[in-house]
């Protein structure tokens, strides 16, 4: 219950940490938990939408299952996670913004004699919009400062969590694309690529097949592109030539 109420930022306030250790844990738990939950909910939502509009085709499922059976070998990565998510400019900017939010929070609740951890807890619970209700401004001047503080804190945290969520999604996409590129085509996979059943796989057939596997295109989009090409290919030669351009120009003149 506490996990769901926290990660969905409902923050009813009936349960909230009271010790410094609990508040420190909740601060870290909220930041990373909300990011992961956002990715999961977004992934579930996209699957539901895809199922409703019928974009998941049997051909893609068959292609993904038999295309290439070689697993991607893990490669060592010397970069730490922080440097992969945030640029050096981002790190410096977030440090400055954190110090700014920390200083304002200390000033805002200077009469409360908060410890470092309690101040961090207030920043996280406020900026993630959880708001348990255990810490809040009381006087008029505190509330006036809180109006500006909350807007800035929520904006900064939203961008920060967006960076983390975007990194997780991009990492998953990169791993999938890499697995597609590094696999070896099996006989069944080649047969699926051979769209015209000629016994050979052309560069165009291979390109279309791989784009489908990576969910870059679907049959509807390809059919639209083919129909536009056929309209431009007036003489039906299978290629766009000067003759096509001349015939299109004549048709326009006759139409006008």
C-alpha positions as a printed Julia matrix, in Angstrom:
256×3 Matrix{Float64}:
  0.0     0.0     0.0
  2.75    2.44    0.98
  4.69    1.59   -2.2
  1.71    2.2    -4.52
  0.65    5.39   -2.74
  4.22    6.69   -2.91
  5.18    5.72   -6.46
  1.88    6.95   -7.92
  2.45   10.21   -5.96
 -1.0     9.99   -4.34
  0.55   10.63   -0.93
 -2.56   10.3     1.23
 -0.57   11.07    4.37
 -1.95    8.26    6.53
  1.42    6.49    6.3
  4.7     8.38    6.18
  8.24    7.77    7.48
  9.08    9.27   10.85
 12.72    8.34   11.43
 15.69    9.86    9.61
 16.61    6.48    8.14
 13.09    5.95    6.87
 12.99    9.41    5.3
 16.35    8.92    3.61
 15.23    5.57    2.21
 11.91    7.04    1.04
 13.73    9.88   -0.74
 15.89    7.49   -2.8
 13.04    4.98   -3.23
 10.67    7.66   -4.55
 13.07    9.08   -7.16
 14.05    5.78   -8.76
 10.76    4.0    -8.12
  8.72    6.69   -9.88
 11.07    6.59  -12.88
 10.77    2.81  -13.24
  7.0     2.87  -12.7
  6.64    5.51  -15.42
  8.49    3.27  -17.88
  6.39    0.22  -16.95
  3.08    2.07  -17.21
  4.14    3.61  -20.52
  5.14    0.21  -21.87
  1.83   -1.35  -20.81
 -0.08    1.56  -22.34
  1.74    1.25  -25.65
  1.02   -2.49  -25.79
 -2.69   -1.87  -25.19
 -2.82    0.79  -27.91
 -0.97   -1.46  -30.37
 -3.39   -4.3   -29.68
 -6.4    -2.02  -30.14
 -5.35   -0.54  -33.46
 -4.08   -3.88  -34.77
 -0.5    -2.87  -35.57
  0.98   -6.06  -34.22
  1.05   -8.4   -37.19
  1.63  -12.13  -37.35
  4.42  -11.62  -39.85
  6.4    -9.56  -37.35
  5.94  -12.12  -34.62
  7.16  -14.9   -36.88
 10.09  -12.78  -38.02
 11.21  -11.94  -34.49
 11.0   -15.58  -33.4
 12.96  -17.16  -36.24
 15.01  -14.37  -37.78
 18.17  -14.72  -35.91
 18.86  -16.97  -33.01
 22.21  -15.73  -31.88
 22.3   -13.98  -28.54
 24.14  -10.75  -28.13
 27.36  -11.05  -26.18
 27.77   -8.68  -23.27
 30.41   -6.09  -23.81
 32.26   -4.24  -21.13
 31.39   -0.61  -20.69
 33.89    1.64  -19.01
 31.42    4.49  -18.62
 29.52    4.71  -15.37
 25.73    4.95  -15.4
 25.64    8.61  -14.36
 27.83    9.71  -17.29
 25.61    7.74  -19.71
 22.42    9.39  -18.45
 23.65   12.91  -17.85
 26.14   15.08  -19.68
 28.73   17.06  -17.74
 26.64   20.19  -18.21
 23.58   18.36  -16.84
 25.48   17.24  -13.75
 26.7    20.75  -13.0
 23.25   22.21  -13.6
 21.52   19.68  -11.35
 24.11   20.24   -8.61
 23.45   23.97   -8.78
 19.67   23.47   -8.78
 19.88   21.03   -5.86
 21.96   23.47   -3.81
 19.48   26.2    -4.69
 16.47   24.11   -3.64
 18.3    22.92   -0.52
 19.2    26.48    0.49
 15.66   27.77   -0.05
 14.21   24.84    1.94
 16.59   25.54    4.82
 15.61   29.19    4.78
 11.92   28.43    4.4
 11.87   26.16    7.45
 14.7    27.75    9.41
 12.62   27.7    12.6
 12.1    23.93   12.38
 15.78   23.08   13.04
 15.71   20.34   10.39
 18.67   18.04    9.88
 20.27   17.51    6.47
 18.27   14.32    5.86
 14.97   15.96    6.87
 15.61   18.77    4.38
 16.4    16.27    1.61
 13.2    14.41    2.47
 11.12   17.58    2.17
 12.69   18.43   -1.2
 12.0    14.97   -2.66
  8.47   14.6    -1.27
  7.55   18.09   -2.5
  9.21   17.96   -5.93
  7.77   14.52   -6.75
  4.3    15.82   -5.71
  3.89   12.95   -3.21
  3.08   15.37   -0.38
  2.39   13.15    2.63
  1.34   16.19    4.61
  3.78   15.67    7.47
  5.88   18.73    6.51
  4.31   21.88    5.11
  4.56   25.7     5.37
  2.51   27.28    8.15
  2.95   31.06    8.19
  1.87   33.38    5.38
  5.4    34.3     4.32
  6.37   30.61    4.23
  3.37   29.83    2.02
  4.2    32.76   -0.27
  7.75   31.46   -0.75
  6.43   27.92   -1.14
  4.31   28.99   -4.13
  7.45   29.76   -6.15
  9.51   27.0    -4.56
  7.03   24.24   -5.43
  6.79   25.31   -9.08
 10.57   25.31   -9.47
 11.1    22.07   -7.52
  8.42   20.13   -9.44
  9.83   21.35  -12.78
 13.39   20.35  -11.88
 12.34   16.92  -10.59
 10.15   16.32  -13.64
 13.09   16.94  -15.96
 15.38   14.82  -13.78
 13.01   11.84  -13.72
 12.42   12.25  -17.45
 16.15   11.88  -18.06
 16.27    8.64  -16.06
 13.14    7.2   -17.71
 14.41    8.21  -21.16
 17.71    6.48  -20.5
 15.99    3.23  -19.48
 13.81    3.27  -22.6
 16.72    4.14  -24.88
 18.84    1.39  -23.33
 16.14   -1.21  -24.03
 15.72    0.02  -27.6
 19.47   -0.04  -28.22
 19.76   -3.59  -26.9
 16.94   -4.75  -29.19
 18.34   -3.02  -32.28
 21.8    -4.38  -31.55
 20.45   -7.92  -31.23
 18.73   -7.55  -34.61
 21.91   -6.3   -36.29
 24.27   -8.87  -34.8
 22.24  -12.01  -35.42
 22.93  -14.4   -38.3
 20.08  -15.04  -40.69
 18.67  -18.57  -40.57
 17.15  -20.4   -43.53
 13.63  -19.73  -42.22
 14.49  -16.06  -41.82
 15.71  -15.83  -45.43
 12.46  -17.4   -46.61
 10.48  -14.75  -44.73
 12.61  -11.99  -46.25
 11.91  -13.3   -49.77
  8.73  -11.28  -50.2
  8.27  -11.98  -53.93
  9.1   -15.74  -53.53
 11.8   -15.53  -56.17
 14.28  -17.61  -54.17
 16.59  -14.63  -53.7
 16.54  -11.8   -51.16
 17.16   -8.4   -52.67
 18.61   -5.44  -50.8
 15.16   -3.82  -50.75
 13.51   -6.96  -49.33
 16.18   -7.23  -46.64
 15.83   -3.56  -45.77
 12.02   -3.75  -45.47
 12.21   -6.94  -43.41
 14.69   -5.46  -40.91
 12.71   -2.24  -40.59
  9.62   -4.3   -39.76
 11.53   -6.29  -37.16
 12.6    -3.06  -35.48
  9.02   -1.71  -35.6
 10.1     1.21  -37.75
  7.46    0.56  -40.39
  4.35   -1.57  -40.84
  2.45   -2.9   -43.86
  0.0     0.01  -43.9
  2.82    2.55  -44.19
  4.59    0.48  -46.86
  1.37    0.12  -48.86
  0.82    3.88  -48.75
  4.35    4.49  -50.01
  3.95    1.89  -52.77
  0.64    3.39  -53.91
  2.22    6.86  -54.12
  5.1     5.42  -56.13
  2.68    3.73  -58.55
  0.88    7.03  -59.09
  4.18    8.67  -59.97
  5.19    5.72  -62.19
  2.77    6.68  -64.96
  4.18    4.35  -67.62
  4.25    1.38  -65.23
  7.9     0.63  -65.87
  8.72    0.14  -62.2
 11.07    3.14  -62.16
 10.61    6.9   -62.16
 11.89    8.32  -65.45
 11.72   11.49  -67.51
  8.88    9.89  -69.43
  6.84    9.69  -66.21
  7.46   13.37  -65.54
  6.44   14.33  -69.08
  3.28   12.21  -68.89
  2.33   13.68  -65.52
  2.82   17.18  -66.91
  0.58   16.38  -69.9
 -2.1    14.96  -67.61
 -2.07   18.12  -65.52
 -2.36   20.3   -68.63
 -5.29   18.23  -69.92
 -6.97   18.33  -66.51
 -6.6    22.1   -66.27
